[in-house]
Tab-separated table of C-alpha atoms in Angstrom:
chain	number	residue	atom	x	y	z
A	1	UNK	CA	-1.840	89.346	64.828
A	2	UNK	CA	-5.656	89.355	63.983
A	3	UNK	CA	-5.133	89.966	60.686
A	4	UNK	CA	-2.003	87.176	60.605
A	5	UNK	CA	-4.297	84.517	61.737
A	6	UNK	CA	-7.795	85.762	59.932
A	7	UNK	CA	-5.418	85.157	56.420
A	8	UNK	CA	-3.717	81.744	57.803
A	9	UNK	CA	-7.874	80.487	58.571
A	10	UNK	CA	-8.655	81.524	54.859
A	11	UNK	CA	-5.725	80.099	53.370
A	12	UNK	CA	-6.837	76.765	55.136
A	13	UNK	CA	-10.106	77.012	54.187
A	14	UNK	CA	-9.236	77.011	50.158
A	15	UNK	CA	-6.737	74.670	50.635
A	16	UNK	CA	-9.397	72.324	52.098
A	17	UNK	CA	-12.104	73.172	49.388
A	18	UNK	CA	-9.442	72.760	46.455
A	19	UNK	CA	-8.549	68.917	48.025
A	20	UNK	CA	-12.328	68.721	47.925
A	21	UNK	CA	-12.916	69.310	44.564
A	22	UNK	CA	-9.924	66.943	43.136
A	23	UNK	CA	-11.096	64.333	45.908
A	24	UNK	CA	-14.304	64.520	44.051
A	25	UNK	CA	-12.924	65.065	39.980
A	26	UNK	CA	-10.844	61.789	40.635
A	27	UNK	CA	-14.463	60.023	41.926
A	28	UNK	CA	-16.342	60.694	38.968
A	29	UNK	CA	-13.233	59.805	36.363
A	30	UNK	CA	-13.213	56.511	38.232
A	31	UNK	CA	-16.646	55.894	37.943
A	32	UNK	CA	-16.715	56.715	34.356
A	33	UNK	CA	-13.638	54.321	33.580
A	34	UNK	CA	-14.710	51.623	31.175
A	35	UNK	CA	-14.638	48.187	31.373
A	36	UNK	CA	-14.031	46.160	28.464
A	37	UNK	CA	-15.929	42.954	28.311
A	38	UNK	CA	-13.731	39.498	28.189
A	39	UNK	CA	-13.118	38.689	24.286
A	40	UNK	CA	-13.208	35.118	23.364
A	41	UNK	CA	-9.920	32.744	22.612
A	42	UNK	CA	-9.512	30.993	19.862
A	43	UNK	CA	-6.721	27.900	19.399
A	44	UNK	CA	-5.746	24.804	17.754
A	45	UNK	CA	-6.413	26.224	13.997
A	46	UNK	CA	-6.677	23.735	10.989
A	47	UNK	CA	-7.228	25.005	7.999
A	48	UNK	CA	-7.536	22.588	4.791
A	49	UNK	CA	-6.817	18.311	5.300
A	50	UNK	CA	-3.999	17.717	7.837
A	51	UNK	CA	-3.891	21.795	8.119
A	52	UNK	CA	-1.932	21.688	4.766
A	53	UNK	CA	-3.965	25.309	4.118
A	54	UNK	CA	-4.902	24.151	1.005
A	55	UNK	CA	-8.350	24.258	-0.655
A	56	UNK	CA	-9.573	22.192	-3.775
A	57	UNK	CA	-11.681	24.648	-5.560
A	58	UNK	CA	-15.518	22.669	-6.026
A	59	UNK	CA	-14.157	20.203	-3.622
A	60	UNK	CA	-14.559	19.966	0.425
A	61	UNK	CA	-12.354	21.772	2.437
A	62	UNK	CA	-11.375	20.907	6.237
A	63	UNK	CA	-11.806	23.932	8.920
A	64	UNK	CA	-11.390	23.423	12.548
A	65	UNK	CA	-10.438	24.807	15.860
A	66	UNK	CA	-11.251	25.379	19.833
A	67	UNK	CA	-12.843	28.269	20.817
A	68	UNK	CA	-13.259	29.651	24.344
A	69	UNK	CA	-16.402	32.519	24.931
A	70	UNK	CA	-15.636	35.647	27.404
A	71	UNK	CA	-18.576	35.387	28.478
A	72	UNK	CA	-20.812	32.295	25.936
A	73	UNK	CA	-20.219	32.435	22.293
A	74	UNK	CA	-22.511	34.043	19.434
A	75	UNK	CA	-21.378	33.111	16.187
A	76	UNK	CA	-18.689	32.294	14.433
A	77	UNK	CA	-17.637	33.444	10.770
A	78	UNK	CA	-14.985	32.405	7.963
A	79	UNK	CA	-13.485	34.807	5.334
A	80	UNK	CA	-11.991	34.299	2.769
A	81	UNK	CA	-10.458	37.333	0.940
A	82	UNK	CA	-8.060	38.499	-1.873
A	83	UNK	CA	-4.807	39.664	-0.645
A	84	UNK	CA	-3.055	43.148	-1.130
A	85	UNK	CA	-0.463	42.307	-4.377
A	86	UNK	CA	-1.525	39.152	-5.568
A	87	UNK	CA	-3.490	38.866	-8.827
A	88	UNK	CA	-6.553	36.288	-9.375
A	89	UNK	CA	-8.008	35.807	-13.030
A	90	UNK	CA	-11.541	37.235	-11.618
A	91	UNK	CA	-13.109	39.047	-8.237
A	92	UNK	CA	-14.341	36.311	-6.069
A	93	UNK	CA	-14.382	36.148	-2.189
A	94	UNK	CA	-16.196	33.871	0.379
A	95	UNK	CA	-17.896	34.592	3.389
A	96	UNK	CA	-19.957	32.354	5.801
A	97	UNK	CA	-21.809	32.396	9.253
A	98	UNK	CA	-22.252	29.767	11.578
A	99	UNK	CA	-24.536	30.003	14.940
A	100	UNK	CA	-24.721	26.481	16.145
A	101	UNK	CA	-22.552	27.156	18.693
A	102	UNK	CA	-24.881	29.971	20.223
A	103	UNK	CA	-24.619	29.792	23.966
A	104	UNK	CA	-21.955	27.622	24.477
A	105	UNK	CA	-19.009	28.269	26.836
A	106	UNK	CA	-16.444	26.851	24.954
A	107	UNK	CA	-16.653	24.030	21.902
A	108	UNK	CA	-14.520	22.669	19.350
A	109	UNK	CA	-15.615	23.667	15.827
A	110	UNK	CA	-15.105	21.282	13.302
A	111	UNK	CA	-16.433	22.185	9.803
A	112	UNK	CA	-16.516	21.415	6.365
A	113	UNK	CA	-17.872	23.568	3.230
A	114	UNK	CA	-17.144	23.346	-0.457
A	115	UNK	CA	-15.143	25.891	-2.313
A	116	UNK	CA	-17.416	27.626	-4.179
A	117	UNK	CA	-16.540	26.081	-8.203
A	118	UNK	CA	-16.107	29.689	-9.289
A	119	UNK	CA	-13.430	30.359	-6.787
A	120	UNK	CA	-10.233	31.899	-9.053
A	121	UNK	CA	-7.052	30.080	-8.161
A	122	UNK	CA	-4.561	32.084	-5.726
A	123	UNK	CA	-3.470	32.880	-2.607
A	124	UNK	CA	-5.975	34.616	0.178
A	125	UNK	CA	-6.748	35.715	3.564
A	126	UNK	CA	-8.273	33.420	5.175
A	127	UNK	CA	-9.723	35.335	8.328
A	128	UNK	CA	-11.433	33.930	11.305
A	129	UNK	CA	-14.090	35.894	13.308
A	130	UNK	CA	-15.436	34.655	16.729
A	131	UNK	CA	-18.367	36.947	18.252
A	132	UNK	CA	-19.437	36.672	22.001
A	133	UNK	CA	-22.413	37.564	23.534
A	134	UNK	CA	-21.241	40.146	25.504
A	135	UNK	CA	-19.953	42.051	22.562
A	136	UNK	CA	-16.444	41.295	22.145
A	137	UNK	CA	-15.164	39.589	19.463
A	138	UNK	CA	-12.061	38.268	18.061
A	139	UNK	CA	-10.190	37.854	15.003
A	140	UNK	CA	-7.535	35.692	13.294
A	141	UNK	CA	-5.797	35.379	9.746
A	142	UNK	CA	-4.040	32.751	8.005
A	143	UNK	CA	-3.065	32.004	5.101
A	144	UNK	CA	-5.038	29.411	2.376
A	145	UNK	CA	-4.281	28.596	-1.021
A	146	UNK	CA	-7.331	27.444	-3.403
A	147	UNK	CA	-6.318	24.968	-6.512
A	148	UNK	CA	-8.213	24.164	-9.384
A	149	UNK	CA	-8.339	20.203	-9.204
A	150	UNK	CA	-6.004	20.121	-12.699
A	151	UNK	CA	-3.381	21.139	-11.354
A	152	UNK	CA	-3.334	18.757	-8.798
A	153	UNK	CA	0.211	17.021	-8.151
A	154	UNK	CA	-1.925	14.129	-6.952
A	155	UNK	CA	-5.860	13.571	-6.452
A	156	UNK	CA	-6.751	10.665	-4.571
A	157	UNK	CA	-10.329	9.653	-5.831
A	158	UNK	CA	-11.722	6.496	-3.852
A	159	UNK	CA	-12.750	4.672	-7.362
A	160	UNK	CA	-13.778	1.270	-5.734
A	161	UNK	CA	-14.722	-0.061	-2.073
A	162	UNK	CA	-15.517	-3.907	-1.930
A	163	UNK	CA	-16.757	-5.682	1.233
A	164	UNK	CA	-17.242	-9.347	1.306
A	165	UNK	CA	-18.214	-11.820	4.058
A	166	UNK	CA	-17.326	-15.706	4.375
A	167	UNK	CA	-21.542	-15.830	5.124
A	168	UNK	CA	-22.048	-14.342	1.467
A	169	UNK	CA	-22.521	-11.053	2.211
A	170	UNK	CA	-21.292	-8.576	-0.533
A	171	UNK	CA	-21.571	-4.478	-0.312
A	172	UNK	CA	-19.843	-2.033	-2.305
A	173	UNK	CA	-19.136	2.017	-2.427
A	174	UNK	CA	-18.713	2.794	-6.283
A	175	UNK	CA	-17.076	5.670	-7.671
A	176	UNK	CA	-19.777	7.838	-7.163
A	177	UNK	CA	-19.456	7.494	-3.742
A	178	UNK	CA	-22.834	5.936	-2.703
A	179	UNK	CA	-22.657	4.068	-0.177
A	180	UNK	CA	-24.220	0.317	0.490
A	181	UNK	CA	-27.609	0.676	2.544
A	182	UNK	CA	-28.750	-1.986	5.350
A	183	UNK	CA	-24.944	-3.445	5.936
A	184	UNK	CA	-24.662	-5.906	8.772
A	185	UNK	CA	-22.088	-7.859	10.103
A	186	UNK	CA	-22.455	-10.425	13.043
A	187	UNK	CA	-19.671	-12.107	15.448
A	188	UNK	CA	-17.985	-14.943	14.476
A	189	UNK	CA	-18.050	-13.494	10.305
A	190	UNK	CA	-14.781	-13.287	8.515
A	191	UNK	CA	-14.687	-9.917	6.577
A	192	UNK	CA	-12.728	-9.364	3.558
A	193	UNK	CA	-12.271	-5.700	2.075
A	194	UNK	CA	-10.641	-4.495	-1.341
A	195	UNK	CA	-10.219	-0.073	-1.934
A	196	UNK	CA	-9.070	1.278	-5.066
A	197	UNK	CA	-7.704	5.027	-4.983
A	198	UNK	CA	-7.368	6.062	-8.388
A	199	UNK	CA	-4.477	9.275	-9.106
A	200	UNK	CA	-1.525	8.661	-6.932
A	201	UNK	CA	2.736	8.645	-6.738
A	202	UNK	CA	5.177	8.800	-4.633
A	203	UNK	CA	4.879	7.715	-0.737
A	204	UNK	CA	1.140	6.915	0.085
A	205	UNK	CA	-0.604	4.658	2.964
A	206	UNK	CA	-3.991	3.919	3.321
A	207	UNK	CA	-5.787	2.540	6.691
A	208	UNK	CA	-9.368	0.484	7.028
A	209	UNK	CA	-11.113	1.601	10.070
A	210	UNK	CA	-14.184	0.216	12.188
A	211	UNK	CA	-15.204	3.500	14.473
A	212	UNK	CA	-17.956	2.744	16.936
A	213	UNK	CA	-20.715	5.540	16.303
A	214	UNK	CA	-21.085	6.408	19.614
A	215	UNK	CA	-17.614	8.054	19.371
A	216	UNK	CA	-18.135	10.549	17.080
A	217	UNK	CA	-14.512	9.827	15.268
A	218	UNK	CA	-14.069	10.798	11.686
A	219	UNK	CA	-10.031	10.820	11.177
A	220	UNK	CA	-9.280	12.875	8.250
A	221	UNK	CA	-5.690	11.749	7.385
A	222	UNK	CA	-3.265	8.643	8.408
A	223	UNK	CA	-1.374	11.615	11.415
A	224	UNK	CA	-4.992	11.937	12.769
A	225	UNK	CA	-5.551	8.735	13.917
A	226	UNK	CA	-6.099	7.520	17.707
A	227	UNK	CA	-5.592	3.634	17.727
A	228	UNK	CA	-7.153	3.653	21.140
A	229	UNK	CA	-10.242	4.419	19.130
A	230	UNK	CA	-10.421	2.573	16.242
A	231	UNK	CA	-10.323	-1.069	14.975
A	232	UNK	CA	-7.802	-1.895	12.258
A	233	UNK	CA	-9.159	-3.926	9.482
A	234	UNK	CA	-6.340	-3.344	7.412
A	235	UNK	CA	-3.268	-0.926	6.208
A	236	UNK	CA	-0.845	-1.144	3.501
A	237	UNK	CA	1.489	1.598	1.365
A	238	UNK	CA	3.503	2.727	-1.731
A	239	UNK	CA	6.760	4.064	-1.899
A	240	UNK	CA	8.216	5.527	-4.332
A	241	UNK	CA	5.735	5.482	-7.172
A	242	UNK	CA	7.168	7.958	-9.999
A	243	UNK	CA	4.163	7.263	-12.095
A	244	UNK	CA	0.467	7.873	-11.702
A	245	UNK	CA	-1.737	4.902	-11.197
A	246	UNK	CA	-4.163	3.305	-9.393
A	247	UNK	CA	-3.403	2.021	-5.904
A	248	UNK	CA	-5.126	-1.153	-3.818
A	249	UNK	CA	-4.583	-2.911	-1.244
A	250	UNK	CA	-4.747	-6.110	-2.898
A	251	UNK	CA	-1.875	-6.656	-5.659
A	252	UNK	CA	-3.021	-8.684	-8.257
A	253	UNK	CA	-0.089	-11.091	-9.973
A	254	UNK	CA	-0.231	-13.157	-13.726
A	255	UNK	CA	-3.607	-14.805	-14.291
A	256	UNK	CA	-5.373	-12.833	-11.272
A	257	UNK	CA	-3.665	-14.391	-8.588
A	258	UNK	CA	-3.480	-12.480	-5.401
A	259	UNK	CA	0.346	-11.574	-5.047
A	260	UNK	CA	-0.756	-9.479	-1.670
A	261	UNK	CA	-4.533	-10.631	-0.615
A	262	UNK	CA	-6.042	-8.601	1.685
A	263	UNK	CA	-6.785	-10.033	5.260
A	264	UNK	CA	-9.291	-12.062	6.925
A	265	UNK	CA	-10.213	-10.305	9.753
A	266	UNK	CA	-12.720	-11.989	11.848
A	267	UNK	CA	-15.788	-9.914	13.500
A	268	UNK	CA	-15.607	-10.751	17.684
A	269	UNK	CA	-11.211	-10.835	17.010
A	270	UNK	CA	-9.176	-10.172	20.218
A	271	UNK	CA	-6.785	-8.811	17.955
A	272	UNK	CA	-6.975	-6.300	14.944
A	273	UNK	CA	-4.886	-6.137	11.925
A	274	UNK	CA	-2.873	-3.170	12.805
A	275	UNK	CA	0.991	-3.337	11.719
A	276	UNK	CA	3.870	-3.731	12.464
A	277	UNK	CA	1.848	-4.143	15.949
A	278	UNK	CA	-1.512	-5.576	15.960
A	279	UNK	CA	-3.757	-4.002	18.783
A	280	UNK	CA	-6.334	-5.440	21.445
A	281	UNK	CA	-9.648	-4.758	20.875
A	282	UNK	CA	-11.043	-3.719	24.793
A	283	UNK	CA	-11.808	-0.896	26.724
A	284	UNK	CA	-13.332	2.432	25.202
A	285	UNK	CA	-13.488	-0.179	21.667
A	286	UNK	CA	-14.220	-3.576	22.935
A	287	UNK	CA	-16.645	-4.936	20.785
A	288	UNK	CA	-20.578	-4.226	21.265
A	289	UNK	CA	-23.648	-4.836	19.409
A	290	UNK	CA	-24.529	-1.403	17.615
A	291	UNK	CA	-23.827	1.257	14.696
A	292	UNK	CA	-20.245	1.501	13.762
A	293	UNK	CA	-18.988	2.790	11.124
A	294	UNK	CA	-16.252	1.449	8.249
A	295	UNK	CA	-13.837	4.051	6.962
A	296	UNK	CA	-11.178	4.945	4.242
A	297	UNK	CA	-8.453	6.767	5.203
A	298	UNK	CA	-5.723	7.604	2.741
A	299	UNK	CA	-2.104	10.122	3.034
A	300	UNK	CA	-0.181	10.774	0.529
A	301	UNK	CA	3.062	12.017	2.244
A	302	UNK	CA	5.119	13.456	-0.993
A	303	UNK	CA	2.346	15.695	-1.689
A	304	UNK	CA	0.644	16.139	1.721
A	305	UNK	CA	-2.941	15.273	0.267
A	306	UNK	CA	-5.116	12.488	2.227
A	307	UNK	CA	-8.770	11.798	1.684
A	308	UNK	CA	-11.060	9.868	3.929
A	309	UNK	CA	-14.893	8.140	3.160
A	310	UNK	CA	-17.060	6.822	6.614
A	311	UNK	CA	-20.480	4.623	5.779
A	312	UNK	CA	-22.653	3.300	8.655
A	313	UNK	CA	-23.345	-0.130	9.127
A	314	UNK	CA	-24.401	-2.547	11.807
A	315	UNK	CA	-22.849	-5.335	14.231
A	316	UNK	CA	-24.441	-7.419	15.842
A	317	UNK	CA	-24.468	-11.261	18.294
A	318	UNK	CA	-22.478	-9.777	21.396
């Protein structure tokens, strides 16, 4: 009986020391588990004018979206890269960095860059890389397509920009694309405005915009805009247009006469221009003494191509 319970004490004994030592193994596994750090989010991707994912090689190109940090955002980087199968008349590829947004939480990025003018025509990667602070990182890729300008459909160029006041005031943006310098209008003015957009067919519309600067609002294409934002000077289309030309928003008839003027839009108007439905000009855009600034916004819809041209001016008398 001694020896009975002298063997049942050991047997408890190892049992106990074995629990001991798994008790223990299964502590230190746990404390060497690792954590991986939050990775950011990235959403809302455009890539190219009204996220067509096009590019016009030597031309600007369109890139945003809203990123959220794991922990605060690094850097952010853009690829573009050949794709497995397809075949490009030379080796190119595009890379860039941006840090602006260094320390931030979460931001929307809204960029543009040219494509490079020795960019080969084709299809790519296009592959977005957001880096966090704490390490982590994420990536995306689309898809973007880079044309040589010639081979174009369409190419909107803004050729001509004419702005003329019933005080005498005249201003232009010429088809190099400067812009007038030390533009003013006051309350109580009657504005007149002419735009030329040289290279277009089919179904097109075009929309003159006064933007106060103080909200940051660049629309890129006719879909982008926010009415509760902007003042409508004027907007008129094409339909339909099976030949290239140039298109206005003035028509011009036998002997020069007007056949569709453009507006008179008065500066201090209760009312803008907008149709079929003109809007009221109050809240977040009632009218203020300050920097606005006048736009060109252009869509062509048969071809999904849409350029747009801001220049800062002045109003002033309220």
């Amino acid at each position: 009986m001694k020896i009975f319970s002298y063997k049942r004490s050991t047997c408890s004994l190892l049992t106990a020391f074995l629990a001991t030592l798994l008790l223990v193994s299964c502590s230190q596994d746990d404390d060497q588990t690792i954590v991986e750090p939050p990775k950011p989010i990235i959403d809302n991707i455009e890539i190219g004018s009204g996220n067509d994912g096009v590019g016009v090689i030597g031309r600007d190109f369109h890139f945003e979206m809203d990123a959220v940090a794991g922990d605060l955002l690094e850097t952010v980087q853009v690829k573009i890269r050949p794709q497995s199968g397809e075949t490009y008349s030379h080796d190119w590829d595009f890379e860039t960095t941006w840090d602006d947004y260094q320390g931030l939480k979460n931001t929307n990025v809204h960029k543009h860059f040219d494509i490079p003018e020795d960019a080969a025509e084709g299809v790519y990667d296009f592959i977005i890389t957001v880096n966090d602070q704490n390490g982590a990182k994420v990536e995306e890729i689309r898809e973007v397509e880079l044309i040589d300008p010639a081979n174009l459909p369409v190419d909107p160029l803004l050729y001509l920009w004419t702005m003329d006041t019933d005080q005498g005031d005249s201003h232009y943006v010429n088809e190099l694309l400067e812009s007038p310098e030390n533009v003013e209008f006051s309350k109580n003015e009657v504005l007149n405005s002419m735009v030329f957009i040289q290279n277009v067919k089919g179904d097109g519309q075009v929309y003159l915009l006064l933007v106060k600067k103080s909200l940051n609002y660049f629309p890129e294409t006719v879909e982008d805009i926010d009415f509760s934002k902007v003042i409508v000077y004027d907007v008129f289309q094409h339909e339909n247009e099976e030949d290239v030309y140039t298109f206005s928003n003035v028509i011009f008839g036998e002997n020069g006469v007007q056949e569709r003027p453009v507006p008179d839009f008065t500066i201090g108007a209760s009312m803008d221009n907008n149709v079929p439905q003109p809007n009221s000009i109050t809240n977040g855009k009632a009218w203020e003494t300050g920097a606005y600034y006048f736009g060109v916004v252009y869509t062509n819809f048969t071809h999904n191509i849409s350029l747009h041209y801001y220049f800062e001016l002045n109003i002033d008398g309220f």
